[in-house]
């Protein structure tokens, strides 16, 4: 599956994440704060990674934040560049890093604006290609007051033609790099100001109220509420059966259980982990175990099945998602599973990262009916719930 086509190497993005601001509260800079279970930076990167028009993504960070930034961006194809003393220097470092690639256009975006959408990116790209530069923003709706001492109003400022500038700010690459070079040492408020000073035409395009920059503790609360509404909850189910064969143990939930028979299979035949793995693939719409680990491939012969579940969990993480809960039922007459329940729960907790109150693990017989009732094999079925960021 190709969710990250990188179809246009001529359009690149710089995500500015070098600020150390902790005005929003919390132990880490706001771009690494958690929003509904995912770091702000991860949410910000998601639409850029998904956009078919965006090629290379460069994230400009403070060197001290390298580990936390790598963790936040895990699974997303990006490059890191160290930032400078100011935002302007940080952007300049990103632009210089891209000089060899020489993209046609470059989007510059604040890491602390996690609710940018594909449409907003598209509008700035199209307008920048046409005019040279384009900024996402919104017309000012409130009346503007110029105030002096003690907040006394000096005058009412006409708001006609006034816009608030957000990011992304998108430009043809070569003229913007030249413009940044030309203003070295002069502090300007944003990249549009740099471009304007160099005589580039920069137009405003429609951003959104949700595309706000997280700055204060209030912003972080607002972002948390919004993130909760931008989350999809998906469900996956898996079912598997393995037949008994001669042997002296079975594997269930990654636990070796002594028994007077074994389960037949290409791998270790852990029917419970297979059902669970297929449930995770199912929630992601990502096929099944047989597709990812064909039983015609000798390298999977006798392999421990936690390998399969780890792969499904990695796919889930790469999509920015997380497991919410698991409910697993093992269906057999023998062996008796109650004595092994704690060990199985512990293994499932390790593999899924879930606490045991989020893991349902049940065993049932079929009252001697059917193939499980006749003791011909073991069946397992699993249901999982998964939280994923909604499509940007
Ligand atoms: Mg199987």
mmCIF file of C-alpha atoms and ligand atoms in Angstrom:
data_model
loop_
_atom_site.group_PDB
_atom_site.id
_atom_site.type_symbol
_atom_site.label_atom_id
_atom_site.label_comp_id
_atom_site.label_asym_id
_atom_site.label_seq_id
_atom_site.Cartn_x
_atom_site.Cartn_y
_atom_site.Cartn_z
ATOM 1 C CA UNK A 1 0.000 0.000 0.000
ATOM 2 C CA UNK A 2 1.333 3.387 -0.929
ATOM 3 C CA UNK A 3 0.056 6.136 1.344
ATOM 4 C CA UNK A 4 3.206 8.166 0.951
ATOM 5 C CA UNK A 5 3.751 8.519 -2.772
ATOM 6 C CA UNK A 6 6.268 11.380 -2.754
ATOM 7 C CA UNK A 7 5.133 11.879 -6.325
ATOM 8 C CA UNK A 8 6.505 15.392 -6.656
ATOM 9 C CA UNK A 9 10.152 15.793 -5.694
ATOM 10 C CA UNK A 10 9.863 19.399 -6.896
ATOM 11 C CA UNK A 11 7.809 20.505 -3.901
ATOM 12 C CA UNK A 12 9.479 20.275 -0.492
ATOM 13 C CA UNK A 13 8.419 21.196 3.039
ATOM 14 C CA UNK A 14 10.233 22.725 5.996
ATOM 15 C CA UNK A 15 8.577 22.129 9.374
ATOM 16 C CA UNK A 16 9.940 24.578 11.931
ATOM 17 C CA UNK A 17 10.185 22.809 15.285
ATOM 18 C CA UNK A 18 13.275 24.435 16.778
ATOM 19 C CA UNK A 19 11.490 26.619 19.339
ATOM 20 C CA UNK A 20 12.050 25.806 22.974
ATOM 21 C CA UNK A 21 8.897 27.600 24.072
ATOM 22 C CA UNK A 22 7.232 26.012 27.060
ATOM 23 C CA UNK A 23 4.697 28.829 27.500
ATOM 24 C CA UNK A 24 2.023 26.227 26.841
ATOM 25 C CA UNK A 25 3.133 24.504 30.045
ATOM 26 C CA UNK A 26 4.355 20.952 30.441
ATOM 27 C CA UNK A 27 7.814 19.462 30.567
ATOM 28 C CA UNK A 28 8.552 19.532 26.819
ATOM 29 C CA UNK A 29 8.329 22.221 24.122
ATOM 30 C CA UNK A 30 4.737 22.428 22.855
ATOM 31 C CA UNK A 31 5.504 20.816 19.496
ATOM 32 C CA UNK A 32 6.261 17.579 21.365
ATOM 33 C CA UNK A 33 3.318 17.719 23.797
ATOM 34 C CA UNK A 34 0.851 14.847 23.530
ATOM 35 C CA UNK A 35 -2.541 15.489 21.934
ATOM 36 C CA UNK A 36 -5.052 12.677 22.346
ATOM 37 C CA UNK A 37 -2.198 10.191 22.552
ATOM 38 C CA UNK A 38 -0.027 11.492 19.710
ATOM 39 C CA UNK A 39 2.737 14.134 19.774
ATOM 40 C CA UNK A 40 1.850 17.506 18.218
ATOM 41 C CA UNK A 41 4.728 17.151 15.725
ATOM 42 C CA UNK A 42 3.423 13.763 14.553
ATOM 43 C CA UNK A 43 -0.024 15.225 13.898
ATOM 44 C CA UNK A 44 1.557 18.176 12.064
ATOM 45 C CA UNK A 45 3.659 15.894 9.843
ATOM 46 C CA UNK A 46 0.737 13.631 8.954
ATOM 47 C CA UNK A 47 -0.882 15.824 6.226
ATOM 48 C CA UNK A 48 2.505 16.647 4.697
ATOM 49 C CA UNK A 49 3.381 12.935 4.538
ATOM 50 C CA UNK A 50 -0.038 12.177 3.019
ATOM 51 C CA UNK A 51 -0.086 14.976 0.443
ATOM 52 C CA UNK A 52 0.702 13.611 -3.032
ATOM 53 C CA UNK A 53 2.264 16.941 -4.055
ATOM 54 C CA UNK A 54 4.819 17.120 -1.256
ATOM 55 C CA UNK A 55 8.188 15.410 -1.718
ATOM 56 C CA UNK A 56 11.022 15.878 0.726
ATOM 57 C CA UNK A 57 10.166 16.924 4.295
ATOM 58 C CA UNK A 58 12.787 18.620 6.467
ATOM 59 C CA UNK A 59 12.135 19.176 10.165
ATOM 60 C CA UNK A 60 14.236 21.902 11.769
ATOM 61 C CA UNK A 61 14.819 21.088 15.452
ATOM 62 C CA UNK A 62 16.820 22.236 18.438
ATOM 63 C CA UNK A 63 19.765 19.811 18.694
ATOM 64 C CA UNK A 64 18.802 18.971 22.308
ATOM 65 C CA UNK A 65 15.422 17.678 21.088
ATOM 66 C CA UNK A 66 16.815 15.105 18.649
ATOM 67 C CA UNK A 67 15.634 11.989 20.526
ATOM 68 C CA UNK A 68 12.150 13.247 21.288
ATOM 69 C CA UNK A 69 11.772 14.474 17.700
ATOM 70 C CA UNK A 70 12.876 11.118 16.274
ATOM 71 C CA UNK A 71 10.399 9.386 18.527
ATOM 72 C CA UNK A 72 7.570 11.718 17.466
ATOM 73 C CA UNK A 73 8.318 11.221 13.754
ATOM 74 C CA UNK A 74 8.942 7.451 13.870
ATOM 75 C CA UNK A 75 7.971 5.760 10.615
ATOM 76 C CA UNK A 76 7.583 9.025 8.652
ATOM 77 C CA UNK A 77 10.216 9.729 6.008
ATOM 78 C CA UNK A 78 11.884 13.029 6.980
ATOM 79 C CA UNK A 79 15.297 14.645 7.450
ATOM 80 C CA UNK A 80 16.367 16.625 10.521
ATOM 81 C CA UNK A 81 18.294 19.879 10.395
ATOM 82 C CA UNK A 82 19.536 21.832 13.407
ATOM 83 C CA UNK A 83 17.865 25.193 13.922
ATOM 84 C CA UNK A 84 19.410 28.595 14.646
ATOM 85 C CA UNK A 85 18.969 31.271 17.301
ATOM 86 C CA UNK A 86 15.770 32.632 15.760
ATOM 87 C CA UNK A 87 12.925 31.250 13.691
ATOM 88 C CA UNK A 88 14.270 33.124 10.664
ATOM 89 C CA UNK A 89 17.699 31.485 11.070
ATOM 90 C CA UNK A 90 16.055 28.096 11.479
ATOM 91 C CA UNK A 91 14.152 28.482 8.217
ATOM 92 C CA UNK A 92 17.324 29.671 6.517
ATOM 93 C CA UNK A 93 19.149 26.538 7.751
ATOM 94 C CA UNK A 94 16.355 24.418 6.277
ATOM 95 C CA UNK A 95 16.523 26.260 2.960
ATOM 96 C CA UNK A 96 20.307 25.899 2.762
ATOM 97 C CA UNK A 97 19.960 22.165 3.494
ATOM 98 C CA UNK A 98 17.653 21.870 0.472
ATOM 99 C CA UNK A 99 19.895 23.810 -1.859
ATOM 100 C CA UNK A 100 21.324 20.649 -3.446
ATOM 101 C CA UNK A 101 17.870 19.184 -4.027
ATOM 102 C CA UNK A 102 16.755 22.532 -5.463
ATOM 103 C CA UNK A 103 12.958 22.008 -5.325
ATOM 104 C CA UNK A 104 10.689 24.278 -7.375
ATOM 105 C CA UNK A 105 8.559 25.243 -4.394
ATOM 106 C CA UNK A 106 8.908 25.034 -0.645
ATOM 107 C CA UNK A 107 6.218 25.036 2.052
ATOM 108 C CA UNK A 108 7.256 26.471 5.409
ATOM 109 C CA UNK A 109 5.069 25.455 8.337
ATOM 110 C CA UNK A 110 5.051 25.825 12.118
ATOM 111 C CA UNK A 111 5.324 22.497 13.930
ATOM 112 C CA UNK A 112 2.885 23.874 16.510
ATOM 113 C CA UNK A 113 0.011 24.061 13.973
ATOM 114 C CA UNK A 114 -1.132 20.433 13.946
ATOM 115 C CA UNK A 115 -4.540 20.953 12.328
ATOM 116 C CA UNK A 116 -3.437 22.039 8.874
ATOM 117 C CA UNK A 117 -5.325 20.140 6.158
ATOM 118 C CA UNK A 118 -4.516 18.744 2.727
ATOM 119 C CA UNK A 119 -6.746 21.427 1.188
ATOM 120 C CA UNK A 120 -4.839 24.254 2.877
ATOM 121 C CA UNK A 121 -1.525 22.784 1.644
ATOM 122 C CA UNK A 122 -2.941 22.448 -1.894
ATOM 123 C CA UNK A 123 -4.215 26.041 -1.973
ATOM 124 C CA UNK A 124 -0.845 27.517 -1.010
ATOM 125 C CA UNK A 125 1.048 25.279 -3.448
ATOM 126 C CA UNK A 126 -1.199 26.183 -6.379
ATOM 127 C CA UNK A 127 -1.099 29.894 -5.585
ATOM 128 C CA UNK A 128 2.673 29.931 -5.010
ATOM 129 C CA UNK A 129 3.270 28.214 -8.348
ATOM 130 C CA UNK A 130 1.125 30.896 -9.978
ATOM 131 C CA UNK A 131 2.264 34.036 -8.113
ATOM 132 C CA UNK A 132 5.605 33.216 -6.481
ATOM 133 C CA UNK A 133 4.437 33.163 -2.879
ATOM 134 C CA UNK A 134 1.262 32.292 -0.959
ATOM 135 C CA UNK A 135 0.327 32.418 2.712
ATOM 136 C CA UNK A 136 -2.509 30.601 4.459
ATOM 137 C CA UNK A 137 -4.554 32.986 6.565
ATOM 138 C CA UNK A 138 -7.972 34.429 7.332
ATOM 139 C CA UNK A 139 -9.575 37.833 6.848
ATOM 140 C CA UNK A 140 -9.921 39.716 10.124
ATOM 141 C CA UNK A 141 -13.558 39.589 11.272
ATOM 142 C CA UNK A 142 -13.284 41.499 14.554
ATOM 143 C CA UNK A 143 -13.057 45.283 14.732
ATOM 144 C CA UNK A 144 -9.478 46.419 15.309
ATOM 145 C CA UNK A 145 -8.564 48.977 17.995
ATOM 146 C CA UNK A 146 -5.261 50.729 18.359
ATOM 147 C CA UNK A 147 -4.684 51.274 22.084
ATOM 148 C CA UNK A 148 -2.246 53.343 24.130
ATOM 149 C CA UNK A 149 -1.570 53.642 27.867
ATOM 150 C CA UNK A 150 -3.924 51.711 30.159
ATOM 151 C CA UNK A 151 -5.444 50.074 27.076
ATOM 152 C CA UNK A 152 -7.191 53.326 26.166
ATOM 153 C CA UNK A 153 -8.369 53.269 22.558
ATOM 154 C CA UNK A 154 -6.500 55.692 20.338
ATOM 155 C CA UNK A 155 -8.342 54.861 17.175
ATOM 156 C CA UNK A 156 -10.404 52.271 15.354
ATOM 157 C CA UNK A 157 -8.294 50.765 12.606
ATOM 158 C CA UNK A 158 -10.120 49.949 9.382
ATOM 159 C CA UNK A 159 -10.095 46.181 8.974
ATOM 160 C CA UNK A 160 -10.844 46.259 5.246
ATOM 161 C CA UNK A 161 -8.280 44.129 3.505
ATOM 162 C CA UNK A 162 -6.714 42.993 6.802
ATOM 163 C CA UNK A 163 -5.777 39.286 7.097
ATOM 164 C CA UNK A 164 -4.185 37.223 9.838
ATOM 165 C CA UNK A 165 -1.229 35.244 8.488
ATOM 166 C CA UNK A 166 -0.842 31.570 9.419
ATOM 167 C CA UNK A 167 1.377 28.907 7.909
ATOM 168 C CA UNK A 168 2.069 27.191 5.575
ATOM 169 C CA UNK A 169 3.782 29.991 3.735
ATOM 170 C CA UNK A 170 4.754 28.624 0.363
ATOM 171 C CA UNK A 171 7.173 30.068 -2.182
ATOM 172 C CA UNK A 172 9.177 29.344 -5.256
ATOM 173 C CA UNK A 173 12.352 27.977 -3.741
ATOM 174 C CA UNK A 174 15.206 29.812 -5.467
ATOM 175 C CA UNK A 175 13.855 33.378 -5.027
ATOM 176 C CA UNK A 176 12.965 32.680 -1.371
ATOM 177 C CA UNK A 177 16.459 31.357 -0.614
ATOM 178 C CA UNK A 178 17.927 34.455 -2.270
ATOM 179 C CA UNK A 179 15.556 36.672 -0.271
ATOM 180 C CA UNK A 180 16.590 35.025 3.028
ATOM 181 C CA UNK A 181 20.236 35.445 2.088
ATOM 182 C CA UNK A 182 19.663 39.141 1.364
ATOM 183 C CA UNK A 183 18.063 39.877 4.772
ATOM 184 C CA UNK A 184 20.679 38.161 6.927
ATOM 185 C CA UNK A 185 21.025 40.102 10.174
ATOM 186 C CA UNK A 186 17.636 41.827 9.857
ATOM 187 C CA UNK A 187 14.854 40.372 12.004
ATOM 188 C CA UNK A 188 11.581 39.960 10.124
ATOM 189 C CA UNK A 189 8.386 38.461 11.493
ATOM 190 C CA UNK A 190 7.722 35.725 8.955
ATOM 191 C CA UNK A 191 8.829 34.323 5.628
ATOM 192 C CA UNK A 192 6.256 36.350 3.740
ATOM 193 C CA UNK A 193 7.906 39.500 5.133
ATOM 194 C CA UNK A 194 11.263 38.226 3.853
ATOM 195 C CA UNK A 195 9.778 37.556 0.417
ATOM 196 C CA UNK A 196 7.908 40.891 0.304
ATOM 197 C CA UNK A 197 11.119 42.735 1.090
ATOM 198 C CA UNK A 198 12.766 41.034 -1.878
ATOM 199 C CA UNK A 199 9.938 42.243 -4.117
ATOM 200 C CA UNK A 200 8.251 38.835 -4.524
ATOM 201 C CA UNK A 201 4.494 38.776 -5.049
ATOM 202 C CA UNK A 202 2.859 36.989 -2.140
ATOM 203 C CA UNK A 203 -0.884 36.305 -2.034
ATOM 204 C CA UNK A 204 -3.143 35.231 0.813
ATOM 205 C CA UNK A 205 -5.048 31.946 0.544
ATOM 206 C CA UNK A 206 -7.741 30.649 2.854
ATOM 207 C CA UNK A 207 -6.469 28.876 5.980
ATOM 208 C CA UNK A 208 -8.813 27.861 8.795
ATOM 209 C CA UNK A 209 -9.644 28.755 12.390
ATOM 210 C CA UNK A 210 -8.464 25.280 13.408
ATOM 211 C CA UNK A 211 -5.054 25.945 11.875
ATOM 212 C CA UNK A 212 -4.069 27.921 14.973
ATOM 213 C CA UNK A 213 -0.628 27.912 16.567
ATOM 214 C CA UNK A 214 -0.369 26.267 19.970
ATOM 215 C CA UNK A 215 1.262 28.868 22.208
ATOM 216 C CA UNK A 216 -0.490 29.049 25.589
ATOM 217 C CA UNK A 217 -1.925 26.442 28.005
ATOM 218 C CA UNK A 218 -5.396 27.438 26.713
ATOM 219 C CA UNK A 219 -4.283 26.638 23.168
ATOM 220 C CA UNK A 220 -3.085 23.227 24.290
ATOM 221 C CA UNK A 221 -6.476 22.486 25.879
ATOM 222 C CA UNK A 222 -8.289 23.636 22.739
ATOM 223 C CA UNK A 223 -5.971 21.469 20.638
ATOM 224 C CA UNK A 224 -6.623 18.446 22.873
ATOM 225 C CA UNK A 225 -10.393 18.860 22.447
ATOM 226 C CA UNK A 226 -10.012 19.237 18.701
ATOM 227 C CA UNK A 227 -7.680 16.241 18.454
ATOM 228 C CA UNK A 228 -10.291 14.079 20.158
ATOM 229 C CA UNK A 229 -12.750 14.923 17.385
ATOM 230 C CA UNK A 230 -10.155 14.238 14.667
ATOM 231 C CA UNK A 231 -9.696 10.647 15.757
ATOM 232 C CA UNK A 232 -11.224 7.634 14.064
ATOM 233 C CA UNK A 233 -11.932 4.512 16.056
ATOM 234 C CA UNK A 234 -11.740 1.401 13.909
ATOM 235 C CA UNK A 235 -12.463 -2.223 14.695
ATOM 236 C CA UNK A 236 -10.738 -5.325 13.373
ATOM 237 C CA UNK A 237 -11.502 -9.013 13.798
ATOM 238 C CA UNK A 238 -9.435 -12.116 13.223
ATOM 239 C CA UNK A 239 -10.202 -15.843 13.261
ATOM 240 C CA UNK A 240 -7.845 -18.788 13.012
ATOM 241 C CA UNK A 241 -7.805 -22.571 13.410
ATOM 242 C CA UNK A 242 -4.940 -25.022 13.715
ATOM 243 C CA UNK A 243 -5.282 -28.820 13.845
ATOM 244 C CA UNK A 244 -3.642 -31.036 16.446
ATOM 245 C CA UNK A 245 -0.695 -33.214 15.449
ATOM 246 C CA UNK A 246 1.663 -35.450 17.438
ATOM 247 C CA UNK A 247 3.827 -33.496 19.919
ATOM 248 C CA UNK A 248 4.196 -32.502 23.550
ATOM 249 C CA UNK A 249 3.307 -28.784 23.712
ATOM 250 C CA UNK A 250 1.309 -25.997 22.085
ATOM 251 C CA UNK A 251 2.028 -22.283 21.821
ATOM 252 C CA UNK A 252 -0.812 -19.945 22.805
ATOM 253 C CA UNK A 253 -0.420 -16.172 23.233
ATOM 254 C CA UNK A 254 3.340 -16.631 23.048
ATOM 255 C CA UNK A 255 3.351 -19.060 26.010
ATOM 256 C CA UNK A 256 4.619 -22.649 25.742
ATOM 257 C CA UNK A 257 2.015 -24.936 27.268
ATOM 258 C CA UNK A 258 2.756 -28.625 27.876
ATOM 259 C CA UNK A 259 0.151 -30.877 26.233
ATOM 260 C CA UNK A 260 -0.087 -34.401 24.840
ATOM 261 C CA UNK A 261 -0.384 -33.016 21.305
ATOM 262 C CA UNK A 262 1.009 -30.075 19.308
ATOM 263 C CA UNK A 263 -0.625 -27.748 16.796
ATOM 264 C CA UNK A 264 0.305 -28.218 13.158
ATOM 265 C CA UNK A 265 1.392 -25.159 11.214
ATOM 266 C CA UNK A 266 4.087 -23.564 9.128
ATOM 267 C CA UNK A 267 5.128 -21.295 12.014
ATOM 268 C CA UNK A 268 4.812 -22.194 15.700
ATOM 269 C CA UNK A 269 1.024 -22.421 15.033
ATOM 270 C CA UNK A 270 0.123 -19.976 17.825
ATOM 271 C CA UNK A 271 -3.514 -19.775 16.800
ATOM 272 C CA UNK A 272 -4.298 -17.046 19.362
ATOM 273 C CA UNK A 273 -1.540 -14.684 18.183
ATOM 274 C CA UNK A 274 -2.546 -15.372 14.573
ATOM 275 C CA UNK A 275 -6.155 -14.346 15.234
ATOM 276 C CA UNK A 276 -4.973 -11.239 17.084
ATOM 277 C CA UNK A 277 -2.487 -10.291 14.357
ATOM 278 C CA UNK A 278 -5.166 -10.628 11.680
ATOM 279 C CA UNK A 279 -7.478 -8.433 13.769
ATOM 280 C CA UNK A 280 -4.868 -5.638 13.801
ATOM 281 C CA UNK A 281 -4.279 -6.001 10.045
ATOM 282 C CA UNK A 282 -8.050 -5.987 9.639
ATOM 283 C CA UNK A 283 -8.512 -2.696 11.477
ATOM 284 C CA UNK A 284 -5.880 -1.149 9.188
ATOM 285 C CA UNK A 285 -7.386 -2.643 6.034
ATOM 286 C CA UNK A 286 -3.933 -4.144 5.548
ATOM 287 C CA UNK A 287 -4.562 -7.711 4.402
ATOM 288 C CA UNK A 288 -3.738 -10.749 6.558
ATOM 289 C CA UNK A 289 -0.847 -12.806 7.897
ATOM 290 C CA UNK A 290 -0.783 -15.064 4.837
ATOM 291 C CA UNK A 291 -0.190 -12.033 2.634
ATOM 292 C CA UNK A 292 2.619 -10.551 4.755
ATOM 293 C CA UNK A 293 4.226 -13.878 5.740
ATOM 294 C CA UNK A 294 3.391 -16.439 2.995
ATOM 295 C CA UNK A 295 3.532 -20.060 4.211
ATOM 296 C CA UNK A 296 5.289 -20.915 0.958
ATOM 297 C CA UNK A 297 8.289 -18.937 2.210
ATOM 298 C CA UNK A 298 10.721 -21.213 4.105
ATOM 299 C CA UNK A 299 12.055 -18.316 6.182
ATOM 300 C CA UNK A 300 8.818 -18.344 8.262
ATOM 301 C CA UNK A 301 9.027 -22.101 9.009
ATOM 302 C CA UNK A 302 8.785 -22.664 12.769
ATOM 303 C CA UNK A 303 9.045 -18.933 13.452
ATOM 304 C CA UNK A 304 7.671 -17.593 16.744
ATOM 305 C CA UNK A 305 4.385 -15.866 16.024
ATOM 306 C CA UNK A 306 5.139 -12.753 18.085
ATOM 307 C CA UNK A 307 7.105 -11.792 14.966
ATOM 308 C CA UNK A 308 3.805 -11.435 13.047
ATOM 309 C CA UNK A 309 2.079 -9.420 15.759
ATOM 310 C CA UNK A 310 5.084 -7.099 16.076
ATOM 311 C CA UNK A 311 4.878 -6.436 12.343
ATOM 312 C CA UNK A 312 1.182 -5.542 12.557
ATOM 313 C CA UNK A 313 1.892 -3.273 15.567
ATOM 314 C CA UNK A 314 4.672 -1.530 13.618
ATOM 315 C CA UNK A 315 2.261 -0.887 10.729
ATOM 316 C CA UNK A 316 -0.210 0.562 13.206
ATOM 317 C CA UNK A 317 2.452 2.835 14.710
ATOM 318 C CA UNK A 318 3.600 3.969 11.264
ATOM 319 C CA UNK A 319 0.028 5.099 10.573
ATOM 320 C CA UNK A 320 0.092 7.188 13.760
ATOM 321 C CA UNK A 321 -2.344 4.868 15.482
ATOM 322 C CA UNK A 322 -2.574 2.935 18.700
ATOM 323 C CA UNK A 323 -4.415 -0.067 20.014
ATOM 324 C CA UNK A 324 -7.309 0.787 22.345
ATOM 325 C CA UNK A 325 -8.293 -2.687 23.504
ATOM 326 C CA UNK A 326 -8.162 -6.355 22.595
ATOM 327 C CA UNK A 327 -10.715 -9.105 23.175
ATOM 328 C CA UNK A 328 -9.491 -12.625 22.467
ATOM 329 C CA UNK A 329 -11.324 -15.948 22.809
ATOM 330 C CA UNK A 330 -9.581 -19.328 22.565
ATOM 331 C CA UNK A 331 -11.881 -22.243 21.754
ATOM 332 C CA UNK A 332 -10.840 -25.781 22.737
ATOM 333 C CA UNK A 333 -11.601 -28.678 25.088
ATOM 334 C CA UNK A 334 -7.938 -29.236 26.003
ATOM 335 C CA UNK A 335 -5.486 -28.074 27.239
ATOM 336 C CA UNK A 336 -7.008 -26.300 30.240
ATOM 337 C CA UNK A 337 -5.876 -22.682 30.001
ATOM 338 C CA UNK A 338 -6.748 -21.198 33.401
ATOM 339 C CA UNK A 339 -3.326 -22.029 34.933
ATOM 340 C CA UNK A 340 -1.602 -20.183 32.073
ATOM 341 C CA UNK A 341 -3.842 -17.140 31.971
ATOM 342 C CA UNK A 342 -1.509 -14.787 33.862
ATOM 343 C CA UNK A 343 1.476 -15.725 31.707
ATOM 344 C CA UNK A 344 -0.558 -15.253 28.520
ATOM 345 C CA UNK A 345 -1.858 -11.868 29.704
ATOM 346 C CA UNK A 346 1.690 -10.744 30.500
ATOM 347 C CA UNK A 347 2.907 -11.688 27.027
ATOM 348 C CA UNK A 348 -0.044 -9.994 25.355
ATOM 349 C CA UNK A 349 0.621 -6.863 27.421
ATOM 350 C CA UNK A 350 4.261 -6.823 26.310
ATOM 351 C CA UNK A 351 3.388 -7.304 22.650
ATOM 352 C CA UNK A 352 0.521 -4.830 22.468
ATOM 353 C CA UNK A 353 1.662 -2.207 24.974
ATOM 354 C CA UNK A 354 -1.771 -2.450 26.621
ATOM 355 C CA UNK A 355 -2.416 -2.653 30.341
ATOM 356 C CA UNK A 356 -4.202 -5.842 31.356
ATOM 357 C CA UNK A 357 -7.493 -4.020 31.950
ATOM 358 C CA UNK A 358 -7.536 -3.373 28.173
ATOM 359 C CA UNK A 359 -7.009 -7.040 27.298
ATOM 360 C CA UNK A 360 -9.904 -9.496 27.293
ATOM 361 C CA UNK A 361 -8.634 -13.080 27.338
ATOM 362 C CA UNK A 362 -11.222 -15.843 27.478
ATOM 363 C CA UNK A 363 -11.272 -19.574 26.914
ATOM 364 C CA UNK A 364 -14.335 -21.609 26.088
ATOM 365 C CA UNK A 365 -15.219 -25.138 25.031
ATOM 366 C CA UNK A 366 -17.900 -25.969 22.492
ATOM 367 C CA UNK A 367 -19.570 -28.562 24.729
ATOM 368 C CA UNK A 368 -17.921 -31.415 22.804
ATOM 369 C CA UNK A 369 -19.591 -30.239 19.590
ATOM 370 C CA UNK A 370 -17.850 -29.683 16.272
ATOM 371 C CA UNK A 371 -14.149 -30.052 15.461
ATOM 372 C CA UNK A 372 -13.006 -28.303 18.616
ATOM 373 C CA UNK A 373 -15.425 -30.419 20.644
ATOM 374 C CA UNK A 374 -13.986 -33.594 19.129
ATOM 375 C CA UNK A 375 -10.506 -32.390 20.079
ATOM 376 C CA UNK A 376 -9.280 -32.082 16.501
ATOM 377 C CA UNK A 377 -7.761 -28.642 16.940
ATOM 378 C CA UNK A 378 -7.938 -25.194 18.513
ATOM 379 C CA UNK A 379 -9.749 -22.111 17.181
ATOM 380 C CA UNK A 380 -9.254 -18.493 18.257
ATOM 381 C CA UNK A 381 -11.047 -15.287 17.505
ATOM 382 C CA UNK A 382 -9.977 -11.747 18.282
ATOM 383 C CA UNK A 383 -11.489 -8.312 18.105
ATOM 384 C CA UNK A 384 -9.406 -5.164 18.435
ATOM 385 C CA UNK A 385 -10.241 -1.496 18.599
ATOM 386 C CA UNK A 386 -7.751 0.947 17.124
ATOM 387 C CA UNK A 387 -7.430 4.730 17.335
ATOM 388 C CA UNK A 388 -6.099 6.416 14.200
ATOM 389 C CA UNK A 389 -5.744 10.082 13.256
ATOM 390 C CA UNK A 390 -8.581 10.973 10.882
ATOM 391 C CA UNK A 391 -7.534 11.632 7.309
ATOM 392 C CA UNK A 392 -6.180 15.200 7.241
HETATM 393 MG MG1 LIG B 1 -2.654 -19.535 11.639
#
